[in-house]
Amino acid sequence: MSQRDSGYERKERDLYETPEWVTRALEPHILNPAIFHIWEPACGSGKMVRALESMGFTVHGTDIETGADFLERDCEPVAYEAIITNPPYVLATEFIEHALRQPVSTVAMLLRTDFDHAQSRSKLFAKCRAFAKKVVLTKRIKWFEDSKGQPSFNHAWFIWKHGHCGPPVLAYAP
Ligand SMILES: C[S@@+](CC[C@H](N)C(=O)[O-])C[C@H]1O[C@@H](n2cnc3c(N)ncnc32)[C@H](O)[C@@H]1O
């Protein structure tokens, strides 16, 4: 996710670490007894991995920085029940498409809240039967602890569940 709190240059490879409260906001929406193992495929320093582990999930984190290009990898059947990440903004569409091709029941991506507005992305949202829920974060994410500026963007968790029935649900957090 590309972010620019005032006064900061964009980080190389979009290495923005997700604060713990943001990952925790996802918890009630993935508390599904069928999810035990999660793949975090753009884990950076592992902040989201640790937050998910603290919720009791077993999490495998990989990142291109340590040689694992998510877009070049497929997961083994039954290895994971969910793929959850904050993808690099410039590759977010490719990350969602690739994740939805994997043999997992659930995909959750942290994205800018208007990511689902574009007509060009309707195949991932309005026209995607697996698109199950949007969890709007009612607080803005401060990406840098010591940032003096105010965050510019709103974010939401977008959740796809294979086998989901009906229209997507809208929820608010925290
Ligand atoms: C926005 S950061 C998210 C870090 C972590 N998920 C978090 O939320 O704290 C995006 C991460 O994606 C990684 N990345 C960029 N392109 C990638 C790719 N093709 N495959 C895997 N990781 C990639 C970057 O190295 C960076 O660590």
PDB file of N, CA, C and O in Angstrom, residues 26-35 57 81-84 96 99-100 102 104-109 124-125 128-135 158-169:
ATOM      1  N   LEU A  26      -9.557  -6.863  11.810  1.00  0.00           N
ATOM      2  CA  LEU A  26     -10.015  -7.937  10.910  1.00  0.00           C
ATOM      3  C   LEU A  26     -10.518  -9.155  11.687  1.00  0.00           C
ATOM      4  O   LEU A  26     -11.323  -9.937  11.179  1.00  0.00           O
ATOM      5  N   GLU A  27     -10.040  -9.304  12.916  1.00  0.00           N
ATOM      6  CA  GLU A  27     -10.249 -10.545  13.682  1.00  0.00           C
ATOM      7  C   GLU A  27     -11.708 -11.025  13.709  1.00  0.00           C
ATOM      8  O   GLU A  27     -11.982 -12.173  13.360  1.00  0.00           O
ATOM      9  N   PRO A  28     -12.679 -10.183  14.102  1.00  0.00           N
ATOM     10  CA  PRO A  28     -14.051 -10.708  14.176  1.00  0.00           C
ATOM     11  C   PRO A  28     -14.595 -11.165  12.832  1.00  0.00           C
ATOM     12  O   PRO A  28     -15.551 -11.936  12.786  1.00  0.00           O
ATOM     13  N   HIS A  29     -13.969 -10.734  11.761  1.00  0.00           N
ATOM     14  CA  HIS A  29     -14.494 -11.050  10.431  1.00  0.00           C
ATOM     15  C   HIS A  29     -13.834 -12.289   9.819  1.00  0.00           C
ATOM     16  O   HIS A  29     -14.227 -12.727   8.742  1.00  0.00           O
ATOM     17  N   ILE A  30     -12.808 -12.792  10.504  1.00  0.00           N
ATOM     18  CA  ILE A  30     -12.183 -14.033  10.002  1.00  0.00           C
ATOM     19  C   ILE A  30     -12.217 -15.122  11.070  1.00  0.00           C
ATOM     20  O   ILE A  30     -11.544 -16.143  10.943  1.00  0.00           O
ATOM     21  N   LEU A  31     -12.982 -14.881  12.138  1.00  0.00           N
ATOM     22  CA  LEU A  31     -13.070 -15.899  13.188  1.00  0.00           C
ATOM     23  C   LEU A  31     -13.986 -17.009  12.705  1.00  0.00           C
ATOM     24  O   LEU A  31     -15.136 -17.120  13.062  1.00  0.00           O
ATOM     25  N   ASN A  32     -13.408 -17.772  11.840  1.00  0.00           N
ATOM     26  CA  ASN A  32     -14.151 -18.853  11.212  1.00  0.00           C
ATOM     27  C   ASN A  32     -13.444 -20.121  11.652  1.00  0.00           C
ATOM     28  O   ASN A  32     -12.237 -20.234  11.479  1.00  0.00           O
ATOM     29  N   PRO A  33     -14.133 -21.086  12.209  1.00  0.00           N
ATOM     30  CA  PRO A  33     -13.438 -22.275  12.705  1.00  0.00           C
ATOM     31  C   PRO A  33     -12.639 -22.993  11.622  1.00  0.00           C
ATOM     32  O   PRO A  33     -11.732 -23.754  11.921  1.00  0.00           O
ATOM     33  N   ALA A  34     -12.934 -22.690  10.358  1.00  0.00           N
ATOM     34  CA  ALA A  34     -12.204 -23.391   9.299  1.00  0.00           C
ATOM     35  C   ALA A  34     -10.851 -22.744   9.004  1.00  0.00           C
ATOM     36  O   ALA A  34     -10.090 -23.243   8.199  1.00  0.00           O
ATOM     37  N   ILE A  35     -10.540 -21.610   9.629  1.00  0.00           N
ATOM     38  CA  ILE A  35      -9.242 -20.965   9.362  1.00  0.00           C
ATOM     39  C   ILE A  35      -8.264 -21.219  10.510  1.00  0.00           C
ATOM     40  O   ILE A  35      -8.514 -20.818  11.649  1.00  0.00           O
ATOM     41  N   PHE A  57      -3.630 -17.715  15.216  1.00  0.00           N
ATOM     42  CA  PHE A  57      -3.463 -18.373  13.917  1.00  0.00           C
ATOM     43  C   PHE A  57      -2.006 -18.808  13.730  1.00  0.00           C
ATOM     44  O   PHE A  57      -1.094 -18.216  14.300  1.00  0.00           O
ATOM     45  N   GLU A  81      -5.686 -21.959   4.804  1.00  0.00           N
ATOM     46  CA  GLU A  81      -7.111 -21.686   4.579  1.00  0.00           C
ATOM     47  C   GLU A  81      -7.332 -20.234   4.163  1.00  0.00           C
ATOM     48  O   GLU A  81      -8.399 -19.894   3.648  1.00  0.00           O
ATOM     49  N   ALA A  82      -6.337 -19.385   4.409  1.00  0.00           N
ATOM     50  CA  ALA A  82      -6.541 -17.961   4.090  1.00  0.00           C
ATOM     51  C   ALA A  82      -5.236 -17.301   3.643  1.00  0.00           C
ATOM     52  O   ALA A  82      -4.145 -17.696   4.070  1.00  0.00           O
ATOM     53  N   ILE A  83      -5.380 -16.316   2.773  1.00  0.00           N
ATOM     54  CA  ILE A  83      -4.275 -15.432   2.383  1.00  0.00           C
ATOM     55  C   ILE A  83      -4.668 -14.030   2.838  1.00  0.00           C
ATOM     56  O   ILE A  83      -5.743 -13.536   2.484  1.00  0.00           O
ATOM     57  N   ILE A  84      -3.820 -13.446   3.652  1.00  0.00           N
ATOM     58  CA  ILE A  84      -4.135 -12.126   4.221  1.00  0.00           C
ATOM     59  C   ILE A  84      -2.898 -11.246   4.110  1.00  0.00           C
ATOM     60  O   ILE A  84      -1.801 -11.661   4.507  1.00  0.00           O
ATOM     61  N   ILE A  96      -4.613  -9.535  -5.686  1.00  0.00           N
ATOM     62  CA  ILE A  96      -5.969 -10.061  -5.445  1.00  0.00           C
ATOM     63  C   ILE A  96      -6.266 -11.180  -6.444  1.00  0.00           C
ATOM     64  O   ILE A  96      -6.743 -12.257  -6.064  1.00  0.00           O
ATOM     65  N   ALA A  99      -4.290 -14.246  -5.578  1.00  0.00           N
ATOM     66  CA  ALA A  99      -4.774 -14.871  -4.331  1.00  0.00           C
ATOM     67  C   ALA A  99      -6.080 -15.618  -4.567  1.00  0.00           C
ATOM     68  O   ALA A  99      -6.300 -16.704  -4.016  1.00  0.00           O
ATOM     69  N   LEU A 100      -6.949 -15.046  -5.408  1.00  0.00           N
ATOM     70  CA  LEU A 100      -8.250 -15.691  -5.656  1.00  0.00           C
ATOM     71  C   LEU A 100      -8.109 -16.978  -6.475  1.00  0.00           C
ATOM     72  O   LEU A 100      -9.020 -17.790  -6.500  1.00  0.00           O
ATOM     73  N   GLN A 102      -5.831 -19.173  -5.733  1.00  0.00           N
ATOM     74  CA  GLN A 102      -5.198 -20.160  -4.851  1.00  0.00           C
ATOM     75  C   GLN A 102      -6.250 -21.011  -4.134  1.00  0.00           C
ATOM     76  O   GLN A 102      -7.375 -20.565  -3.917  1.00  0.00           O
ATOM     77  N   VAL A 104      -7.529 -21.579  -1.324  1.00  0.00           N
ATOM     78  CA  VAL A 104      -7.827 -21.154   0.051  1.00  0.00           C
ATOM     79  C   VAL A 104      -9.300 -20.747   0.105  1.00  0.00           C
ATOM     80  O   VAL A 104      -9.870 -20.366  -0.915  1.00  0.00           O
ATOM     81  N   SER A 105      -9.873 -20.785   1.309  1.00  0.00           N
ATOM     82  CA  SER A 105     -11.294 -20.413   1.398  1.00  0.00           C
ATOM     83  C   SER A 105     -11.485 -18.904   1.496  1.00  0.00           C
ATOM     84  O   SER A 105     -12.508 -18.379   1.070  1.00  0.00           O
ATOM     85  N   THR A 106     -10.474 -18.217   2.056  1.00  0.00           N
ATOM     86  CA  THR A 106     -10.651 -16.792   2.374  1.00  0.00           C
ATOM     87  C   THR A 106      -9.448 -15.977   1.914  1.00  0.00           C
ATOM     88  O   THR A 106      -8.298 -16.408   2.074  1.00  0.00           O
ATOM     89  N   VAL A 107      -9.729 -14.804   1.362  1.00  0.00           N
ATOM     90  CA  VAL A 107      -8.677 -13.850   1.004  1.00  0.00           C
ATOM     91  C   VAL A 107      -9.065 -12.517   1.645  1.00  0.00           C
ATOM     92  O   VAL A 107     -10.220 -12.089   1.531  1.00  0.00           O
ATOM     93  N   ALA A 108      -8.129 -11.885   2.341  1.00  0.00           N
ATOM     94  CA  ALA A 108      -8.401 -10.562   2.910  1.00  0.00           C
ATOM     95  C   ALA A 108      -7.244  -9.634   2.568  1.00  0.00           C
ATOM     96  O   ALA A 108      -6.072  -9.982   2.762  1.00  0.00           O
ATOM     97  N   MET A 109      -7.583  -8.477   2.017  1.00  0.00           N
ATOM     98  CA  MET A 109      -6.568  -7.504   1.607  1.00  0.00           C
ATOM     99  C   MET A 109      -6.905  -6.140   2.191  1.00  0.00           C
ATOM    100  O   MET A 109      -8.063  -5.692   2.121  1.00  0.00           O
ATOM    101  N   LEU A 124     -13.483  -7.841  -9.710  1.00  0.00           N
ATOM    102  CA  LEU A 124     -12.999  -8.279  -8.387  1.00  0.00           C
ATOM    103  C   LEU A 124     -13.998  -7.980  -7.281  1.00  0.00           C
ATOM    104  O   LEU A 124     -13.865  -8.484  -6.172  1.00  0.00           O
ATOM    105  N   PHE A 125     -14.995  -7.147  -7.593  1.00  0.00           N
ATOM    106  CA  PHE A 125     -15.932  -6.698  -6.556  1.00  0.00           C
ATOM    107  C   PHE A 125     -17.372  -6.946  -7.005  1.00  0.00           C
ATOM    108  O   PHE A 125     -17.900  -8.027  -6.768  1.00  0.00           O
ATOM    109  N   CYS A 128     -17.875 -10.149  -8.739  1.00  0.00           N
ATOM    110  CA  CYS A 128     -17.164 -11.314  -8.183  1.00  0.00           C
ATOM    111  C   CYS A 128     -18.042 -11.955  -7.104  1.00  0.00           C
ATOM    112  O   CYS A 128     -18.299 -11.339  -6.059  1.00  0.00           O
ATOM    113  N   ARG A 129     -18.484 -13.178  -7.340  1.00  0.00           N
ATOM    114  CA  ARG A 129     -19.392 -13.831  -6.383  1.00  0.00           C
ATOM    115  C   ARG A 129     -18.724 -14.082  -5.042  1.00  0.00           C
ATOM    116  O   ARG A 129     -19.387 -14.184  -4.014  1.00  0.00           O
ATOM    117  N   ALA A 130     -17.403 -14.213  -5.039  1.00  0.00           N
ATOM    118  CA  ALA A 130     -16.692 -14.504  -3.785  1.00  0.00           C
ATOM    119  C   ALA A 130     -16.481 -13.257  -2.925  1.00  0.00           C
ATOM    120  O   ALA A 130     -16.122 -13.376  -1.745  1.00  0.00           O
ATOM    121  N   PHE A 131     -16.707 -12.071  -3.500  1.00  0.00           N
ATOM    122  CA  PHE A 131     -16.491 -10.860  -2.691  1.00  0.00           C
ATOM    123  C   PHE A 131     -17.566 -10.811  -1.607  1.00  0.00           C
ATOM    124  O   PHE A 131     -18.754 -10.666  -1.896  1.00  0.00           O
ATOM    125  N   ALA A 132     -17.139 -10.942  -0.349  1.00  0.00           N
ATOM    126  CA  ALA A 132     -18.081 -11.194   0.743  1.00  0.00           C
ATOM    127  C   ALA A 132     -18.290  -9.999   1.672  1.00  0.00           C
ATOM    128  O   ALA A 132     -19.382  -9.821   2.208  1.00  0.00           O
ATOM    129  N   LYS A 133     -17.231  -9.200   1.885  1.00  0.00           N
ATOM    130  CA  LYS A 133     -17.372  -8.176   2.919  1.00  0.00           C
ATOM    131  C   LYS A 133     -16.348  -7.054   2.742  1.00  0.00           C
ATOM    132  O   LYS A 133     -15.213  -7.297   2.319  1.00  0.00           O
ATOM    133  N   LYS A 134     -16.797  -5.838   3.081  1.00  0.00           N
ATOM    134  CA  LYS A 134     -15.879  -4.694   3.156  1.00  0.00           C
ATOM    135  C   LYS A 134     -15.958  -4.174   4.580  1.00  0.00           C
ATOM    136  O   LYS A 134     -17.047  -3.862   5.073  1.00  0.00           O
ATOM    137  N   VAL A 135     -14.815  -4.108   5.236  1.00  0.00           N
ATOM    138  CA  VAL A 135     -14.771  -3.623   6.615  1.00  0.00           C
ATOM    139  C   VAL A 135     -14.084  -2.255   6.595  1.00  0.00           C
ATOM    140  O   VAL A 135     -12.855  -2.149   6.442  1.00  0.00           O
ATOM    141  N   PHE A 158     -10.896  -5.757   2.612  1.00  0.00           N
ATOM    142  CA  PHE A 158     -11.759  -6.374   1.605  1.00  0.00           C
ATOM    143  C   PHE A 158     -11.604  -7.891   1.755  1.00  0.00           C
ATOM    144  O   PHE A 158     -10.466  -8.394   1.775  1.00  0.00           O
ATOM    145  N   ILE A 159     -12.734  -8.573   1.881  1.00  0.00           N
ATOM    146  CA  ILE A 159     -12.689 -10.014   2.179  1.00  0.00           C
ATOM    147  C   ILE A 159     -13.459 -10.797   1.113  1.00  0.00           C
ATOM    148  O   ILE A 159     -14.614 -10.468   0.812  1.00  0.00           O
ATOM    149  N   TRP A 160     -12.801 -11.807   0.579  1.00  0.00           N
ATOM    150  CA  TRP A 160     -13.434 -12.728  -0.380  1.00  0.00           C
ATOM    151  C   TRP A 160     -13.525 -14.098   0.287  1.00  0.00           C
ATOM    152  O   TRP A 160     -12.571 -14.539   0.939  1.00  0.00           O
ATOM    153  N   LYS A 161     -14.670 -14.729   0.119  1.00  0.00           N
ATOM    154  CA  LYS A 161     -14.820 -16.096   0.642  1.00  0.00           C
ATOM    155  C   LYS A 161     -15.399 -16.956  -0.469  1.00  0.00           C
ATOM    156  O   LYS A 161     -16.505 -16.668  -0.964  1.00  0.00           O
ATOM    157  N   HIS A 162     -14.670 -17.978  -0.852  1.00  0.00           N
ATOM    158  CA  HIS A 162     -15.194 -18.882  -1.876  1.00  0.00           C
ATOM    159  C   HIS A 162     -16.424 -19.576  -1.297  1.00  0.00           C
ATOM    160  O   HIS A 162     -16.418 -20.002  -0.139  1.00  0.00           O
ATOM    161  N   GLY A 163     -17.483 -19.621  -2.072  1.00  0.00           N
ATOM    162  CA  GLY A 163     -18.723 -20.225  -1.582  1.00  0.00           C
ATOM    163  C   GLY A 163     -19.650 -19.207  -0.935  1.00  0.00           C
ATOM    164  O   GLY A 163     -20.737 -19.564  -0.487  1.00  0.00           O
ATOM    165  N   HIS A 164     -19.214 -17.941  -0.909  1.00  0.00           N
ATOM    166  CA  HIS A 164     -20.080 -16.904  -0.332  1.00  0.00           C
ATOM    167  C   HIS A 164     -21.370 -16.785  -1.143  1.00  0.00           C
ATOM    168  O   HIS A 164     -21.348 -16.842  -2.371  1.00  0.00           O
ATOM    169  N   CYS A 165     -22.476 -16.610  -0.440  1.00  0.00           N
ATOM    170  CA  CYS A 165     -23.769 -16.456  -1.126  1.00  0.00           C
ATOM    171  C   CYS A 165     -24.306 -15.052  -0.893  1.00  0.00           C
ATOM    172  O   CYS A 165     -24.237 -14.538   0.224  1.00  0.00           O
ATOM    173  N   GLY A 166     -24.851 -14.452  -1.931  1.00  0.00           N
ATOM    174  CA  GLY A 166     -25.513 -13.155  -1.782  1.00  0.00           C
ATOM    175  C   GLY A 166     -24.563 -11.992  -1.962  1.00  0.00           C
ATOM    176  O   GLY A 166     -23.371 -12.170  -2.253  1.00  0.00           O
ATOM    177  N   PRO A 167     -25.100 -10.782  -1.784  1.00  0.00           N
ATOM    178  CA  PRO A 167     -24.278  -9.585  -1.987  1.00  0.00           C
ATOM    179  C   PRO A 167     -23.256  -9.426  -0.865  1.00  0.00           C
ATOM    180  O   PRO A 167     -23.421 -10.007   0.214  1.00  0.00           O
ATOM    181  N   PRO A 168     -22.225  -8.618  -1.094  1.00  0.00           N
ATOM    182  CA  PRO A 168     -21.246  -8.391  -0.023  1.00  0.00           C
ATOM    183  C   PRO A 168     -21.861  -7.601   1.125  1.00  0.00           C
ATOM    184  O   PRO A 168     -22.793  -6.820   0.937  1.00  0.00           O
ATOM    185  N   VAL A 169     -21.294  -7.819   2.303  1.00  0.00           N
ATOM    186  CA  VAL A 169     -21.769  -7.163   3.529  1.00  0.00           C
ATOM    187  C   VAL A 169     -20.849  -5.980   3.820  1.00  0.00           C
ATOM    188  O   VAL A 169     -19.638  -6.051   3.574  1.00  0.00           O
TER     189      VAL A 169
END
